Amino acid sequence: MKRNLLILLIALISLSTHAQHFITDTAYRQKVEQAWKEKMNTVGWKFWQTKGEKPTNEEEEALKFLYAYMPIADITDYTKAYHLNNVRTALRTRKEMPWGNKVPELLFRHFVLPMRVNNEPLDSSRTIFYRELKERVKGLSMKDAILEVNHWCHEKVTYEPSDSRTSSPLQSIRTGRGRCGEESTFTVSALRAIGIPARQVYTPRWAHTDDNHAWVEAWADGKWYFFGACEPEPVLNLGWFNAPASRAMLMHTRAFGDYQGPEEVMLRTNNFTEINLIDNYGSAARVDFKVIDMEGKPVDDAKVEFKIYNYAEFVTAVSKYTDRQGDTFLSAGKGDMIVWASKDGRFGYTKVSFGKDKNVTIQLAYDEKHTPKEQDLDIIPPAENAIIPTVTSAQKAENNKRLAQEDALRNAYIATFPTEESMKNYRIPAAIPYIIKARGNWRTIQTFVEKHEGNIDRALKLLSTLTDKDLRDMPMDILEDNMNATSNEVSPRVEYEMILKPYKKFFAKVFRKDAQKFRNDPSLLVDWVKKNIKLNPDTRAMQIPQTPISVWESRITDDRGRDIFFVDVARSLGIEAQKDLVTWKLQYKKGKDWVDVDFDTSVQEAAKTGKLILDYSPTEYLDDPKYYTHFTISKIVYGRTWIMNFEEGQLDMGGGATWANTFKKGATLDEGTYLLVTGQRMADGSVMAHTQFFTIEPGKTTRQKLDVRQESEGIKVIGSFNSENLIEKDGKEVSILSQTGRGYYVLGVLGMGQEPTNHALHDIAKMKEKLDKWGRPMVLLFTNQAEKDKFEAQKGEFGNLLKNTIFGIDKDGTVVKEIAKEMKLRNPNQLPIFIIADTFNRVVFLSQGYTIGLGEQLVKVSSKL
């Protein structure tokens, strides 16, 4: 009898465990169930099949939640077993970590369970990170665990700018470097791996300077805290970006799935819920908008784009859609934005000042044939209002000690990478640059070139098509697939997609019968794609491009994935094809001409083009305006702006296109209507912008004035600084005056290892020629000897500084204290600080903290002295 009762009890416990719900809210669970069925009906049920796996009820509900909202690429490119393993790891973490029962179901579901943080490749980091971090945070509170995880992240990765493709967390560890988007993706993944809710927070673009930034928020004991990813501070809610964040217009995060949290929702899609976090960082205000047509009637489902001036473009930071009454709203920092509304090819826009405007009506008064007149626009960013938590001297000293130890650990790993010195006798000299750039992936690249030493020209041609980041994470099977393919189109990359699976030999085989026909007439391949690959009906879905193999297997993708699929198949068959990274047009080569691909037409043809000449009169300060610094061009496509991507290089943004080398003699553009935006960023962050529309007609030349507005006032004295202040140089105390001589000089106090200082030094190096021509000295001060030593170890990363650069140490903080006092700085610890002063103690320029284009500003001021 007792034995039977025991068996019954075990059975009941087993049944209870099996029936445990991942989503306890019945209505929400049913909503997820319906979304999951709709997704699988769209993608195909074969991607839900699992051999031999028997998930519990809780695990299956968690899986259904993920599949209901994940991008199609995550369903088709990764197996159900992969996702189930991550679900099991997350659920085990919740049971084993001491804070597991503290995390609310809502936060666990949306900010712990999902693997995807941004647009990175998914990997096995959750299991690996949990194994490594579990003991490290043992016995710590949630807040202390967050700080400790960030120290671990700093051991592995530090900041370095790169292209916009996001590496996976494990790829970031392998290379030891990452831009802010990768550092934050990595850190969020590490925190989620130990069961702490975390999310990547980003400002799509700064309002007071160019560029953007991403960091991390993590939840502990009922509250969200922020911090810089891989940039440990002694306390939470502290980072170099406190002040810039207080000046931002918008702060976003994307919560996976249909998130029903307390924050303001900006956009809800079938993949994510975009929420507004601006109130956590600065002073915000709400503006209500109404969109009307030419007859004054409300426009339903109009797209409303909120645009921030950044890199000489009005960049869409967030998009919303009007309701049936033509209404929408937004809360944003108290500054200026351009708000652009469009529908069915018509558009309208206006400048909006948040904090001043309350209700704004936008009429769709324009189209591609009827455009607004040119106008000047003065854009004012929000004022700084940073809240800085208190940190004691002891906390700061201990934190600095740990940072140095972590730098040493990371640098010891990086020291194992090949260098020019270590490879000076390598037998394949032409391969050396690729092996060095590969960093932690160097063995893969070296093995590849040595394996194909007998066909080295093709191997090097393949490597030459790769970006630096590609070299750092490209696996051998992708390299081999392209190397051994019959096609001479060796590049594996189309744009910034993830390259996860070999495909060239596969497509050469499956299209073997039709290959010659497609080569003779590539439009037939266009027809095949149109007939066989359907588009995801969810036009607002997150566009994580699938691998071409997965597109083939599922026969469904989005328009971006279809473009990449077409190019990859074409190249696999020996057809020259591309996605033009200036116009983003899909093209194939026929004879000597590029033919534009349009899946909506029956006939493929080359676009009709005209020429654009920009007329500009060089000035002493601005002899050659730069694209993405002083001007940009966007095409008006169906009532919306489409930036012409003339950038060059491999950094986050910017590039080498200028007025003189691209537009002075004329650039070829497709026929259509365009918007030319110019702007001059002031030292206080405001912008003197100008907009003008123009039309390109086939076979004709359009001349357009490049009007970069200039500040009309001369240099003003804005404060004072004593040039007799003492600094330490080579172990001796010397005055600044004794080093600079009489006249003007630049003085900077650096915060080594911090992103703002890295940007400042890079910007100054870019302007070396003009600043050297000015001829005045630049005094760069470190806060202590350890910071100077850190610079010496890394100075090769910052480019060539001015020939007349003087290094010293602000040993007792005398210089910073005086600048802060005389210039009335709210936070003297916010570095770097740069001034231009003279030996009569007059200050004519000040920059503090995060400023993109510092070199440009120094040139501008110096040209007027």
CSV table of N, CA and C in Angstrom, one decimal, residues 735-797:
chain,number,residue,atom,x,y,z
A,735,SER,N,56.5,74.9,-16.1
A,735,SER,CA,55.3,75.7,-16.4
A,735,SER,C,54.9,75.4,-17.9
A,736,ILE,N,53.6,75.5,-18.1
A,736,ILE,CA,53.1,75.3,-19.5
A,736,ILE,C,53.7,76.4,-20.4
A,737,LEU,N,53.8,77.6,-19.9
A,737,LEU,CA,54.4,78.7,-20.7
A,737,LEU,C,55.8,78.3,-21.2
A,738,SER,N,56.6,77.7,-20.3
A,738,SER,CA,58.0,77.3,-20.6
A,738,SER,C,58.1,76.3,-21.8
A,739,GLN,N,57.0,75.6,-22.0
A,739,GLN,CA,57.0,74.6,-23.0
A,739,GLN,C,56.4,75.1,-24.3
A,740,THR,N,55.4,76.0,-24.2
A,740,THR,CA,54.7,76.5,-25.4
A,740,THR,C,55.3,77.7,-26.1
A,741,GLY,N,56.0,78.5,-25.3
A,741,GLY,CA,56.5,79.8,-25.8
A,741,GLY,C,55.3,80.7,-25.9
A,742,ARG,N,55.5,82.0,-26.3
A,742,ARG,CA,54.5,83.0,-26.4
A,742,ARG,C,53.5,82.7,-27.6
A,743,GLY,N,52.2,83.0,-27.3
A,743,GLY,CA,51.2,82.8,-28.4
A,743,GLY,C,50.2,81.8,-28.0
A,744,TYR,N,49.4,81.4,-29.0
A,744,TYR,CA,48.3,80.4,-28.8
A,744,TYR,C,48.9,79.0,-28.7
A,745,TYR,N,48.1,78.1,-28.0
A,745,TYR,CA,48.4,76.7,-27.9
A,745,TYR,C,47.2,75.9,-27.6
A,746,VAL,N,47.2,74.6,-27.9
A,746,VAL,CA,46.1,73.7,-27.5
A,746,VAL,C,46.5,72.9,-26.3
A,747,LEU,N,45.6,72.8,-25.3
A,747,LEU,CA,45.9,72.0,-24.2
A,747,LEU,C,44.8,71.0,-24.0
A,748,GLY,N,45.2,69.7,-23.8
A,748,GLY,CA,44.2,68.7,-23.6
A,748,GLY,C,44.5,67.9,-22.4
A,749,VAL,N,43.5,67.5,-21.6
A,749,VAL,CA,43.6,66.6,-20.5
A,749,VAL,C,42.9,65.3,-20.8
A,750,LEU,N,43.6,64.2,-20.9
A,750,LEU,CA,43.1,63.0,-21.4
A,750,LEU,C,42.6,62.0,-20.4
A,751,GLY,N,41.6,61.2,-20.8
A,751,GLY,CA,41.1,60.1,-20.0
A,751,GLY,C,41.4,58.8,-20.7
A,752,MET,N,42.6,58.2,-20.6
A,752,MET,CA,43.0,57.1,-21.4
A,752,MET,C,42.1,55.9,-21.1
A,753,GLY,N,41.8,55.2,-22.2
A,753,GLY,CA,41.0,54.0,-22.2
A,753,GLY,C,39.5,54.3,-22.3
A,754,GLN,N,39.2,55.6,-22.3
A,754,GLN,CA,37.8,55.9,-22.5
A,754,GLN,C,37.5,56.3,-23.9
A,755,GLU,N,36.3,55.9,-24.4
A,755,GLU,CA,36.0,56.1,-25.8
A,755,GLU,C,36.0,57.6,-26.2
A,756,PRO,N,35.6,58.6,-25.4
A,756,PRO,CA,35.7,60.0,-25.8
A,756,PRO,C,37.1,60.4,-26.1
A,757,THR,N,38.1,60.0,-25.3
A,757,THR,CA,39.5,60.3,-25.6
A,757,THR,C,40.0,59.6,-26.8
A,758,ASN,N,39.6,58.4,-27.0
A,758,ASN,CA,40.0,57.7,-28.2
A,758,ASN,C,39.6,58.4,-29.5
A,759,HIS,N,38.3,58.8,-29.5
A,759,HIS,CA,37.8,59.6,-30.6
A,759,HIS,C,38.5,60.9,-30.8
A,760,ALA,N,38.8,61.6,-29.7
A,760,ALA,CA,39.5,62.9,-29.8
A,760,ALA,C,40.8,62.8,-30.4
A,761,LEU,N,41.6,61.8,-30.0
A,761,LEU,CA,43.0,61.6,-30.5
A,761,LEU,C,42.9,61.2,-32.0
A,762,HIS,N,42.0,60.3,-32.4
A,762,HIS,CA,41.8,60.0,-33.8
A,762,HIS,C,41.4,61.2,-34.6
A,763,ASP,N,40.5,62.0,-34.1
A,763,ASP,CA,40.1,63.2,-34.8
A,763,ASP,C,41.2,64.2,-35.0
A,764,ILE,N,42.0,64.4,-34.0
A,764,ILE,CA,43.2,65.3,-34.1
A,764,ILE,C,44.2,64.8,-35.1
A,765,ALA,N,44.4,63.4,-35.1
A,765,ALA,CA,45.4,62.9,-36.1
A,765,ALA,C,44.9,63.1,-37.5
A,766,LYS,N,43.6,63.0,-37.7
A,766,LYS,CA,43.1,63.3,-39.1
A,766,LYS,C,43.4,64.7,-39.6
A,767,MET,N,43.5,65.6,-38.7
A,767,MET,CA,43.7,67.0,-39.0
A,767,MET,C,45.2,67.4,-38.9
A,768,LYS,N,46.1,66.4,-38.8
A,768,LYS,CA,47.5,66.7,-38.5
A,768,LYS,C,48.1,67.7,-39.5
A,769,GLU,N,47.8,67.5,-40.8
A,769,GLU,CA,48.5,68.4,-41.8
A,769,GLU,C,48.1,69.9,-41.6
A,770,LYS,N,46.8,70.1,-41.3
A,770,LYS,CA,46.4,71.5,-41.2
A,770,LYS,C,46.8,72.1,-39.8
A,771,LEU,N,46.8,71.3,-38.8
A,771,LEU,CA,47.2,71.8,-37.5
A,771,LEU,C,48.7,72.0,-37.4
A,772,ASP,N,49.5,71.1,-38.1
A,772,ASP,CA,50.9,71.3,-38.2
A,772,ASP,C,51.3,72.6,-39.0
A,773,LYS,N,50.5,72.9,-40.0
A,773,LYS,CA,50.7,74.1,-40.8
A,773,LYS,C,50.4,75.3,-39.9
A,774,TRP,N,49.5,75.2,-39.0
A,774,TRP,CA,49.2,76.3,-38.0
A,774,TRP,C,50.5,76.5,-37.2
A,775,GLY,N,51.1,75.4,-36.8
A,775,GLY,CA,52.4,75.5,-36.2
A,775,GLY,C,52.5,75.7,-34.7
A,776,ARG,N,51.4,75.8,-34.0
A,776,ARG,CA,51.4,76.1,-32.6
A,776,ARG,C,51.4,74.7,-31.8
A,777,PRO,N,52.0,74.7,-30.6
A,777,PRO,CA,52.1,73.5,-29.9
A,777,PRO,C,50.8,72.9,-29.3
A,778,MET,N,50.8,71.6,-29.1
A,778,MET,CA,49.7,71.0,-28.4
A,778,MET,C,50.2,70.3,-27.1
A,779,VAL,N,49.7,70.6,-26.0
A,779,VAL,CA,50.1,70.0,-24.7
A,779,VAL,C,49.1,69.0,-24.3
A,780,LEU,N,49.5,67.7,-24.2
A,780,LEU,CA,48.6,66.7,-23.8
A,780,LEU,C,49.0,66.2,-22.4
A,781,LEU,N,48.0,66.3,-21.5
A,781,LEU,CA,48.3,65.9,-20.1
A,781,LEU,C,47.6,64.7,-19.7
A,782,PHE,N,48.2,63.8,-18.9
A,782,PHE,CA,47.6,62.6,-18.4
A,782,PHE,C,47.4,62.9,-16.9
A,783,THR,N,46.4,62.2,-16.3
A,783,THR,CA,46.1,62.4,-14.9
A,783,THR,C,47.1,61.8,-13.9
A,784,ASN,N,47.8,60.8,-14.4
A,784,ASN,CA,48.9,60.2,-13.6
A,784,ASN,C,49.8,59.4,-14.5
A,785,GLN,N,50.9,58.9,-13.9
A,785,GLN,CA,51.9,58.2,-14.6
A,785,GLN,C,51.4,56.9,-15.3
A,786,ALA,N,50.4,56.2,-14.5
A,786,ALA,CA,49.9,55.0,-15.1
A,786,ALA,C,49.1,55.2,-16.4
A,787,GLU,N,48.4,56.4,-16.4
A,787,GLU,CA,47.7,56.8,-17.6
A,787,GLU,C,48.7,57.1,-18.8
A,788,LYS,N,49.8,57.7,-18.5
A,788,LYS,CA,50.8,58.0,-19.5
A,788,LYS,C,51.4,56.7,-20.0
A,789,ASP,N,51.6,55.7,-19.1
A,789,ASP,CA,52.2,54.4,-19.5
A,789,ASP,C,51.2,53.7,-20.4
A,790,LYS,N,49.9,53.8,-20.1
A,790,LYS,CA,48.9,53.2,-20.9
A,790,LYS,C,48.9,53.8,-22.3
A,791,PHE,N,49.0,55.1,-22.4
A,791,PHE,CA,49.1,55.7,-23.7
A,791,PHE,C,50.3,55.3,-24.5
A,792,GLU,N,51.4,55.2,-23.9
A,792,GLU,CA,52.7,54.8,-24.5
A,792,GLU,C,52.5,53.4,-25.1
A,793,ALA,N,51.8,52.5,-24.4
A,793,ALA,CA,51.6,51.1,-24.9
A,793,ALA,C,50.6,51.1,-26.1
A,794,GLN,N,49.8,52.1,-26.2
A,794,GLN,CA,48.7,52.1,-27.2
A,794,GLN,C,48.8,53.2,-28.3
A,795,LYS,N,49.8,54.0,-28.2
A,795,LYS,CA,49.8,55.2,-29.1
A,795,LYS,C,49.8,54.9,-30.5
A,796,GLY,N,50.3,53.7,-30.9
A,796,GLY,CA,50.2,53.4,-32.3
A,796,GLY,C,48.8,53.3,-32.9
A,797,GLU,N,47.8,53.1,-32.0
A,797,GLU,CA,46.5,53.0,-32.4
A,797,GLU,C,45.8,54.3,-32.7
